[in-house]
Amino acid sequence: MKASNYIKLEFPSLSVNEGFARAAAAGFAAQLDPTLDELGDIKTAVSEAVTNCIVHAYPETIGKITMRLKILDGEKLEICIRDWGRGIENVEQAMQPMFTTGGSDRSGMGFTIMESFMDKLKIKSSEGKGTSVTMSHIIKKRRSIR
Amino acid sequence: MTVTSRYSDSRLTVCLAGELDHHCAREAMHEISEAADSFLPREIVLDLRKLSFMDSSGIAVIIKTHRSISLRGGKLYVECPQAQPMKVLRAAGIGSIVEIISKREVTT
């Protein structure tokens, strides 16, 4: 599938960039004319994925995060968020609701929320090498009101 | 984000405004705990009407606040969440542990 438009961003794993990443994703998605609800879904999923990189991939260091967004078939927004951090030992376990290695500051609901807010979610992780989260959301064209 | 609180009749109302994510969750939690420790309220109301965005970091704040007030025999309410925070609350199943009061039910 050929992307009709795309962006690639790279930023350090500073928590102040969580807000920047979701605002940038929402700004790029705006060309698909999403509803406020769909924009909220995108911002939430991006916020969760970037927070995971900051909290779990680079717990004691500041590392590199990239966020790529693509528009496919004129209606599908694909988001790929990648880090080169410590990786996830057991992806299946990490995806369970309420499971967290982050203590009481974390709810363990990040992947559950990404899964329920996006149409597709794919996680690839390798211990010591990093994690990539690829997710997509179809933004249906709205008919103008006559 | 900004956190403001007021206390009257054993009820602490904490108003969260702006965006609540991991970046500001710790500060929000600190403000809530500090207010709760100084007033020792019977009820805490988290007023979310001015909160435009929340992710799962907000869920952790709500669960922690719920746990600490429950230990004192008190109760937590979440009031008037906007659409996006409401969707996150629903996805996390928060309604089964904390009472969510919608706009219509608020009389004051």
PDB file of C-alpha atoms in Angstrom:
ATOM      1  CA  MET A   1       0.000   0.000   0.000  1.00  0.00           C
ATOM      2  CA  LYS A   2       1.406   3.350  -1.010  1.00  0.00           C
ATOM      3  CA  ALA A   3       1.190   6.185   1.433  1.00  0.00           C
ATOM      4  CA  SER A   4      -0.297   9.344   0.008  1.00  0.00           C
ATOM      5  CA  ASN A   5       1.249  11.422   2.765  1.00  0.00           C
ATOM      6  CA  TYR A   6       3.552  10.750   5.707  1.00  0.00           C
ATOM      7  CA  ILE A   7       5.642  12.334   8.452  1.00  0.00           C
ATOM      8  CA  LYS A   8       8.485  11.106  10.593  1.00  0.00           C
ATOM      9  CA  LEU A   9       9.396  12.682  13.911  1.00  0.00           C
ATOM     10  CA  GLU A  10      12.240  11.919  16.259  1.00  0.00           C
ATOM     11  CA  PHE A  11      12.403  13.137  19.842  1.00  0.00           C
ATOM     12  CA  PRO A  12      14.081  12.226  23.156  1.00  0.00           C
ATOM     13  CA  SER A  13      12.136  10.309  25.817  1.00  0.00           C
ATOM     14  CA  LEU A  14      11.299  13.380  27.912  1.00  0.00           C
ATOM     15  CA  SER A  15       7.810  13.312  29.406  1.00  0.00           C
ATOM     16  CA  VAL A  16       7.137  16.845  28.160  1.00  0.00           C
ATOM     17  CA  ASN A  17       7.120  15.324  24.639  1.00  0.00           C
ATOM     18  CA  GLU A  18       3.983  13.238  25.382  1.00  0.00           C
ATOM     19  CA  GLY A  19       1.796  16.281  24.806  1.00  0.00           C
ATOM     20  CA  PHE A  20       3.831  17.309  21.772  1.00  0.00           C
ATOM     21  CA  ALA A  21       3.544  13.842  20.161  1.00  0.00           C
ATOM     22  CA  ARG A  22      -0.242  13.648  20.498  1.00  0.00           C
ATOM     23  CA  ALA A  23      -0.707  17.230  19.296  1.00  0.00           C
ATOM     24  CA  ALA A  24       1.533  16.511  16.275  1.00  0.00           C
ATOM     25  CA  ALA A  25      -0.401  13.301  15.480  1.00  0.00           C
ATOM     26  CA  ALA A  26      -3.720  15.144  15.759  1.00  0.00           C
ATOM     27  CA  GLY A  27      -2.378  17.922  13.543  1.00  0.00           C
ATOM     28  CA  PHE A  28      -1.339  15.449  10.834  1.00  0.00           C
ATOM     29  CA  ALA A  29      -4.620  13.499  11.107  1.00  0.00           C
ATOM     30  CA  ALA A  30      -6.646  16.687  10.653  1.00  0.00           C
ATOM     31  CA  GLN A  31      -6.314  16.427   6.823  1.00  0.00           C
ATOM     32  CA  LEU A  32      -8.558  13.322   6.973  1.00  0.00           C
ATOM     33  CA  ASP A  33     -11.327  15.495   8.466  1.00  0.00           C
ATOM     34  CA  PRO A  34     -11.811  13.322  11.555  1.00  0.00           C
ATOM     35  CA  THR A  35     -14.597  13.838  14.087  1.00  0.00           C
ATOM     36  CA  LEU A  36     -13.636  15.180  17.519  1.00  0.00           C
ATOM     37  CA  ASP A  37     -14.199  11.669  18.823  1.00  0.00           C
ATOM     38  CA  GLU A  38     -11.772  10.155  16.282  1.00  0.00           C
ATOM     39  CA  LEU A  39      -9.168  12.841  17.078  1.00  0.00           C
ATOM     40  CA  GLY A  40      -9.549  11.949  20.752  1.00  0.00           C
ATOM     41  CA  ASP A  41      -8.930   8.261  19.936  1.00  0.00           C
ATOM     42  CA  ILE A  42      -5.733   9.090  18.031  1.00  0.00           C
ATOM     43  CA  LYS A  43      -4.412  11.434  20.730  1.00  0.00           C
ATOM     44  CA  THR A  44      -5.119   8.874  23.443  1.00  0.00           C
ATOM     45  CA  ALA A  45      -3.432   5.952  21.643  1.00  0.00           C
ATOM     46  CA  VAL A  46      -0.345   8.077  20.799  1.00  0.00           C
ATOM     47  CA  SER A  47      -0.122   9.310  24.383  1.00  0.00           C
ATOM     48  CA  GLU A  48      -0.202   5.726  25.691  1.00  0.00           C
ATOM     49  CA  ALA A  49       2.436   4.445  23.251  1.00  0.00           C
ATOM     50  CA  VAL A  50       4.837   7.362  23.838  1.00  0.00           C
ATOM     51  CA  THR A  51       4.367   7.122  27.625  1.00  0.00           C
ATOM     52  CA  ASN A  52       5.295   3.411  27.436  1.00  0.00           C
ATOM     53  CA  CYS A  53       8.580   4.328  25.714  1.00  0.00           C
ATOM     54  CA  ILE A  54       9.357   6.950  28.358  1.00  0.00           C
ATOM     55  CA  VAL A  55       8.377   4.864  31.399  1.00  0.00           C
ATOM     56  CA  HIS A  56       9.308   1.334  30.327  1.00  0.00           C
ATOM     57  CA  ALA A  57      11.762   1.411  27.404  1.00  0.00           C
ATOM     58  CA  TYR A  58      14.088   3.988  28.937  1.00  0.00           C
ATOM     59  CA  PRO A  59      13.421   3.824  32.707  1.00  0.00           C
ATOM     60  CA  GLU A  60      16.720   5.361  33.755  1.00  0.00           C
ATOM     61  CA  THR A  61      18.014   6.987  30.624  1.00  0.00           C
ATOM     62  CA  ILE A  62      16.851   9.351  27.933  1.00  0.00           C
ATOM     63  CA  GLY A  63      16.642   7.556  24.612  1.00  0.00           C
ATOM     64  CA  LYS A  64      15.418   8.032  21.078  1.00  0.00           C
ATOM     65  CA  ILE A  65      11.755   7.694  20.081  1.00  0.00           C
ATOM     66  CA  THR A  66      10.469   7.939  16.524  1.00  0.00           C
ATOM     67  CA  MET A  67       6.880   8.439  15.469  1.00  0.00           C
ATOM     68  CA  ARG A  68       5.867   7.825  11.877  1.00  0.00           C
ATOM     69  CA  LEU A  69       2.407   8.562  10.534  1.00  0.00           C
ATOM     70  CA  LYS A  70       1.091   7.554   7.132  1.00  0.00           C
ATOM     71  CA  ILE A  71      -2.121   7.996   5.263  1.00  0.00           C
ATOM     72  CA  LEU A  72      -3.022   4.863   3.303  1.00  0.00           C
ATOM     73  CA  ASP A  73      -5.848   4.522   0.772  1.00  0.00           C
ATOM     74  CA  GLY A  74      -6.944   8.052   1.572  1.00  0.00           C
ATOM     75  CA  GLU A  75      -8.758   6.988   4.765  1.00  0.00           C
ATOM     76  CA  LYS A  76      -6.431   4.918   6.917  1.00  0.00           C
ATOM     77  CA  LEU A  77      -4.096   6.542   9.399  1.00  0.00           C
ATOM     78  CA  GLU A  78      -1.179   4.305  10.357  1.00  0.00           C
ATOM     79  CA  ILE A  79       0.925   5.260  13.367  1.00  0.00           C
ATOM     80  CA  CYS A  80       4.220   3.603  14.218  1.00  0.00           C
ATOM     81  CA  ILE A  81       5.985   4.496  17.465  1.00  0.00           C
ATOM     82  CA  ARG A  82       9.394   2.980  18.006  1.00  0.00           C
ATOM     83  CA  ASP A  83      12.078   2.947  20.661  1.00  0.00           C
ATOM     84  CA  TRP A  84      15.497   1.328  21.034  1.00  0.00           C
ATOM     85  CA  GLY A  85      15.099   0.637  24.747  1.00  0.00           C
ATOM     86  CA  ARG A  86      15.081  -2.474  26.890  1.00  0.00           C
ATOM     87  CA  GLY A  87      12.199  -4.263  25.131  1.00  0.00           C
ATOM     88  CA  ILE A  88       9.271  -6.240  26.519  1.00  0.00           C
ATOM     89  CA  GLU A  89      10.015  -9.677  27.956  1.00  0.00           C
ATOM     90  CA  ASN A  90       6.501 -11.036  27.432  1.00  0.00           C
ATOM     91  CA  VAL A  91       4.282  -9.044  25.062  1.00  0.00           C
ATOM     92  CA  GLU A  92       1.192 -11.167  25.693  1.00  0.00           C
ATOM     93  CA  GLN A  93       1.461 -10.570  29.442  1.00  0.00           C
ATOM     94  CA  ALA A  94       2.152  -6.840  28.952  1.00  0.00           C
ATOM     95  CA  MET A  95      -1.086  -6.560  26.972  1.00  0.00           C
ATOM     96  CA  GLN A  96      -3.242  -7.954  29.783  1.00  0.00           C
ATOM     97  CA  PRO A  97      -5.453  -5.304  31.423  1.00  0.00           C
ATOM     98  CA  MET A  98      -4.063  -4.120  34.790  1.00  0.00           C
ATOM     99  CA  PHE A  99      -0.671  -5.765  34.198  1.00  0.00           C
ATOM    100  CA  THR A 100       2.153  -3.337  34.842  1.00  0.00           C
ATOM    101  CA  THR A 101       5.775  -3.339  35.888  1.00  0.00           C
ATOM    102  CA  GLY A 102       5.499   0.377  36.623  1.00  0.00           C
ATOM    103  CA  GLY A 103       4.191   0.246  40.220  1.00  0.00           C
ATOM    104  CA  SER A 104       1.227   2.188  41.573  1.00  0.00           C
ATOM    105  CA  ASP A 105       1.916   5.227  39.365  1.00  0.00           C
ATOM    106  CA  ARG A 106       0.799   3.185  36.355  1.00  0.00           C
ATOM    107  CA  SER A 107      -2.619   1.641  35.775  1.00  0.00           C
ATOM    108  CA  GLY A 108      -1.592  -1.174  33.428  1.00  0.00           C
ATOM    109  CA  MET A 109      -4.299  -0.063  31.014  1.00  0.00           C
ATOM    110  CA  GLY A 110      -2.106   1.418  28.259  1.00  0.00           C
ATOM    111  CA  PHE A 111      -2.280  -1.442  25.724  1.00  0.00           C
ATOM    112  CA  THR A 112      -5.950  -2.098  26.560  1.00  0.00           C
ATOM    113  CA  ILE A 113      -6.749   1.522  25.721  1.00  0.00           C
ATOM    114  CA  MET A 114      -4.635   1.461  22.518  1.00  0.00           C
ATOM    115  CA  GLU A 115      -6.457  -1.718  21.472  1.00  0.00           C
ATOM    116  CA  SER A 116      -9.912  -0.368  22.140  1.00  0.00           C
ATOM    117  CA  PHE A 117      -9.291   3.086  20.634  1.00  0.00           C
ATOM    118  CA  MET A 118      -7.630   1.923  17.401  1.00  0.00           C
ATOM    119  CA  ASP A 119      -8.801  -0.515  14.716  1.00  0.00           C
ATOM    120  CA  LYS A 120      -5.538  -2.489  14.611  1.00  0.00           C
ATOM    121  CA  LEU A 121      -2.577  -2.837  16.965  1.00  0.00           C
ATOM    122  CA  LYS A 122       0.635  -4.743  16.380  1.00  0.00           C
ATOM    123  CA  ILE A 123       3.558  -4.917  18.792  1.00  0.00           C
ATOM    124  CA  LYS A 124       7.043  -6.127  17.956  1.00  0.00           C
ATOM    125  CA  SER A 125       9.588  -6.259  20.710  1.00  0.00           C
ATOM    126  CA  SER A 126      12.997  -7.695  21.251  1.00  0.00           C
ATOM    127  CA  GLU A 127      14.681  -7.670  24.653  1.00  0.00           C
ATOM    128  CA  GLY A 128      17.533  -5.196  24.810  1.00  0.00           C
ATOM    129  CA  LYS A 129      16.799  -3.940  21.296  1.00  0.00           C
ATOM    130  CA  GLY A 130      13.532  -2.084  21.546  1.00  0.00           C
ATOM    131  CA  THR A 131       9.856  -2.086  20.725  1.00  0.00           C
ATOM    132  CA  SER A 132       7.686  -0.902  17.878  1.00  0.00           C
ATOM    133  CA  VAL A 133       3.962  -0.331  18.165  1.00  0.00           C
ATOM    134  CA  THR A 134       2.078  -0.055  14.872  1.00  0.00           C
ATOM    135  CA  MET A 135      -1.561   0.880  15.023  1.00  0.00           C
ATOM    136  CA  SER A 136      -4.123   2.106  12.553  1.00  0.00           C
ATOM    137  CA  HIS A 137      -7.442   3.881  12.547  1.00  0.00           C
ATOM    138  CA  ILE A 138      -9.823   4.158   9.619  1.00  0.00           C
ATOM    139  CA  ILE A 139     -11.245   7.646   9.290  1.00  0.00           C
ATOM    140  CA  LYS A 140     -14.309   7.368   7.124  1.00  0.00           C
ATOM    141  CA  LYS A 141     -15.102  10.204   4.780  1.00  0.00           C
ATOM    142  CA  ARG A 142     -18.049  12.166   6.079  1.00  0.00           C
ATOM    143  CA  ARG A 143     -20.825  13.203   3.783  1.00  0.00           C
ATOM    144  CA  SER A 144     -21.491  16.887   3.878  1.00  0.00           C
ATOM    145  CA  ILE A 145     -24.826  17.864   5.342  1.00  0.00           C
ATOM    146  CA  ARG A 146     -27.250  18.899   2.663  1.00  0.00           C
TER     147      ARG A 146
ATOM    148  CA  MET B   1      -2.606  21.323  33.786  1.00  0.00           C
ATOM    149  CA  THR B   2      -3.923  23.156  36.817  1.00  0.00           C
ATOM    150  CA  VAL B   3      -5.275  21.690  40.049  1.00  0.00           C
ATOM    151  CA  THR B   4      -7.511  23.716  42.344  1.00  0.00           C
ATOM    152  CA  SER B   5      -9.363  22.491  45.379  1.00  0.00           C
ATOM    153  CA  ARG B   6     -12.034  23.654  47.784  1.00  0.00           C
ATOM    154  CA  TYR B   7     -13.376  22.137  50.971  1.00  0.00           C
ATOM    155  CA  SER B   8     -16.753  22.406  52.645  1.00  0.00           C
ATOM    156  CA  ASP B   9     -19.033  20.113  54.671  1.00  0.00           C
ATOM    157  CA  SER B  10     -16.543  17.202  54.805  1.00  0.00           C
ATOM    158  CA  ARG B  11     -16.275  17.253  51.032  1.00  0.00           C
ATOM    159  CA  LEU B  12     -13.068  18.039  49.151  1.00  0.00           C
ATOM    160  CA  THR B  13     -13.632  19.035  45.551  1.00  0.00           C
ATOM    161  CA  VAL B  14     -10.547  18.895  43.354  1.00  0.00           C
ATOM    162  CA  CYS B  15     -10.896  20.522  39.959  1.00  0.00           C
ATOM    163  CA  LEU B  16      -8.488  19.239  37.286  1.00  0.00           C
ATOM    164  CA  ALA B  17      -8.164  21.502  34.248  1.00  0.00           C
ATOM    165  CA  GLY B  18      -6.204  21.027  31.015  1.00  0.00           C
ATOM    166  CA  GLU B  19      -4.580  17.732  30.016  1.00  0.00           C
ATOM    167  CA  LEU B  20      -3.742  14.929  32.447  1.00  0.00           C
ATOM    168  CA  ASP B  21      -0.992  12.620  31.207  1.00  0.00           C
ATOM    169  CA  HIS B  22       2.079  10.905  32.671  1.00  0.00           C
ATOM    170  CA  HIS B  23       3.998  14.199  32.485  1.00  0.00           C
ATOM    171  CA  CYS B  24       1.754  15.893  35.046  1.00  0.00           C
ATOM    172  CA  ALA B  25       0.170  12.911  36.845  1.00  0.00           C
ATOM    173  CA  ARG B  26       2.667  12.909  39.681  1.00  0.00           C
ATOM    174  CA  GLU B  27       2.090  16.586  40.410  1.00  0.00           C
ATOM    175  CA  ALA B  28      -1.695  16.109  40.254  1.00  0.00           C
ATOM    176  CA  MET B  29      -1.458  13.143  42.639  1.00  0.00           C
ATOM    177  CA  HIS B  30       0.728  15.155  45.008  1.00  0.00           C
ATOM    178  CA  GLU B  31      -1.768  18.062  45.067  1.00  0.00           C
ATOM    179  CA  ILE B  32      -4.718  15.711  45.684  1.00  0.00           C
ATOM    180  CA  SER B  33      -2.920  13.810  48.487  1.00  0.00           C
ATOM    181  CA  GLU B  34      -1.796  17.034  50.142  1.00  0.00           C
ATOM    182  CA  ALA B  35      -5.319  18.468  50.162  1.00  0.00           C
ATOM    183  CA  ALA B  36      -6.766  15.143  51.365  1.00  0.00           C
ATOM    184  CA  ASP B  37      -4.179  14.905  54.186  1.00  0.00           C
ATOM    185  CA  SER B  38      -4.836  18.417  55.433  1.00  0.00           C
ATOM    186  CA  PHE B  39      -8.664  18.344  55.318  1.00  0.00           C
ATOM    187  CA  LEU B  40      -9.284  14.606  55.974  1.00  0.00           C
ATOM    188  CA  PRO B  41     -12.526  14.752  53.966  1.00  0.00           C
ATOM    189  CA  ARG B  42     -15.275  12.138  54.024  1.00  0.00           C
ATOM    190  CA  GLU B  43     -15.798  12.587  50.308  1.00  0.00           C
ATOM    191  CA  ILE B  44     -13.485  13.573  47.488  1.00  0.00           C
ATOM    192  CA  VAL B  45     -15.009  14.816  44.244  1.00  0.00           C
ATOM    193  CA  LEU B  46     -12.705  14.915  41.225  1.00  0.00           C
ATOM    194  CA  ASP B  47     -14.305  17.576  39.069  1.00  0.00           C
ATOM    195  CA  LEU B  48     -13.292  16.828  35.465  1.00  0.00           C
ATOM    196  CA  ARG B  49     -15.490  19.344  33.633  1.00  0.00           C
ATOM    197  CA  LYS B  50     -12.444  21.403  32.621  1.00  0.00           C
ATOM    198  CA  LEU B  51     -10.249  18.414  31.798  1.00  0.00           C
ATOM    199  CA  SER B  52      -9.966  18.260  28.013  1.00  0.00           C
ATOM    200  CA  PHE B  53      -7.703  15.188  27.808  1.00  0.00           C
ATOM    201  CA  MET B  54      -6.770  12.245  29.979  1.00  0.00           C
ATOM    202  CA  ASP B  55      -4.925   8.971  29.314  1.00  0.00           C
ATOM    203  CA  SER B  56      -4.292   5.902  31.479  1.00  0.00           C
ATOM    204  CA  SER B  57      -2.046   7.988  33.761  1.00  0.00           C
ATOM    205  CA  GLY B  58      -5.284   9.633  34.911  1.00  0.00           C
ATOM    206  CA  ILE B  59      -6.741   6.195  35.628  1.00  0.00           C
ATOM    207  CA  ALA B  60      -3.816   5.534  37.992  1.00  0.00           C
ATOM    208  CA  VAL B  61      -4.481   8.887  39.740  1.00  0.00           C
ATOM    209  CA  ILE B  62      -8.159   7.973  40.211  1.00  0.00           C
ATOM    210  CA  ILE B  63      -7.374   4.455  41.483  1.00  0.00           C
ATOM    211  CA  LYS B  64      -4.766   5.767  43.944  1.00  0.00           C
ATOM    212  CA  THR B  65      -7.137   8.445  45.249  1.00  0.00           C
ATOM    213  CA  HIS B  66      -9.919   5.854  45.549  1.00  0.00           C
ATOM    214  CA  ARG B  67      -7.633   3.522  47.529  1.00  0.00           C
ATOM    215  CA  SER B  68      -6.444   6.163  49.960  1.00  0.00           C
ATOM    216  CA  ILE B  69      -9.904   7.584  50.733  1.00  0.00           C
ATOM    217  CA  SER B  70     -11.373   4.071  51.018  1.00  0.00           C
ATOM    218  CA  LEU B  71      -8.766   3.264  53.685  1.00  0.00           C
ATOM    219  CA  ARG B  72     -10.149   6.176  55.711  1.00  0.00           C
ATOM    220  CA  GLY B  73     -13.708   4.975  55.156  1.00  0.00           C
ATOM    221  CA  GLY B  74     -14.513   7.759  52.695  1.00  0.00           C
ATOM    222  CA  LYS B  75     -15.761   7.836  49.131  1.00  0.00           C
ATOM    223  CA  LEU B  76     -14.517   9.175  45.820  1.00  0.00           C
ATOM    224  CA  TYR B  77     -16.709  10.562  43.051  1.00  0.00           C
ATOM    225  CA  VAL B  78     -15.682  11.533  39.534  1.00  0.00           C
ATOM    226  CA  GLU B  79     -17.790  14.405  38.281  1.00  0.00           C
ATOM    227  CA  CYS B  80     -18.692  15.627  34.784  1.00  0.00           C
ATOM    228  CA  PRO B  81     -16.008  14.090  32.574  1.00  0.00           C
ATOM    229  CA  GLN B  82     -15.911  15.411  28.986  1.00  0.00           C
ATOM    230  CA  ALA B  83     -16.231  12.950  26.087  1.00  0.00           C
ATOM    231  CA  GLN B  84     -12.571  11.882  25.698  1.00  0.00           C
ATOM    232  CA  PRO B  85     -11.847  11.338  29.423  1.00  0.00           C
ATOM    233  CA  MET B  86     -15.226   9.539  29.703  1.00  0.00           C
ATOM    234  CA  LYS B  87     -14.206   7.134  26.933  1.00  0.00           C
ATOM    235  CA  VAL B  88     -10.933   6.367  28.750  1.00  0.00           C
ATOM    236  CA  LEU B  89     -12.816   5.840  32.043  1.00  0.00           C
ATOM    237  CA  ARG B  90     -15.182   3.428  30.273  1.00  0.00           C
ATOM    238  CA  ALA B  91     -12.383   1.506  28.516  1.00  0.00           C
ATOM    239  CA  ALA B  92     -10.662   1.032  31.890  1.00  0.00           C
ATOM    240  CA  GLY B  93     -13.901  -0.031  33.598  1.00  0.00           C
ATOM    241  CA  ILE B  94     -13.538   2.669  36.274  1.00  0.00           C
ATOM    242  CA  GLY B  95     -17.319   2.899  36.654  1.00  0.00           C
ATOM    243  CA  SER B  96     -17.306  -0.405  38.524  1.00  0.00           C
ATOM    244  CA  ILE B  97     -15.135   0.942  41.357  1.00  0.00           C
ATOM    245  CA  VAL B  98     -15.773   4.699  41.425  1.00  0.00           C
ATOM    246  CA  GLU B  99     -19.096   6.460  40.973  1.00  0.00           C
ATOM    247  CA  ILE B 100     -19.120   8.707  37.903  1.00  0.00           C
ATOM    248  CA  ILE B 101     -21.600  11.570  38.143  1.00  0.00           C
ATOM    249  CA  SER B 102     -22.637  13.025  34.798  1.00  0.00           C
ATOM    250  CA  LYS B 103     -23.628  16.637  34.183  1.00  0.00           C
ATOM    251  CA  ARG B 104     -27.365  16.016  34.394  1.00  0.00           C
ATOM    252  CA  GLU B 105     -27.138  14.536  37.877  1.00  0.00           C
ATOM    253  CA  VAL B 106     -25.207  17.473  39.347  1.00  0.00           C
ATOM    254  CA  THR B 107     -27.593  19.855  41.014  1.00  0.00           C
ATOM    255  CA  THR B 108     -25.342  22.488  42.559  1.00  0.00           C
TER     256      THR B 108
END
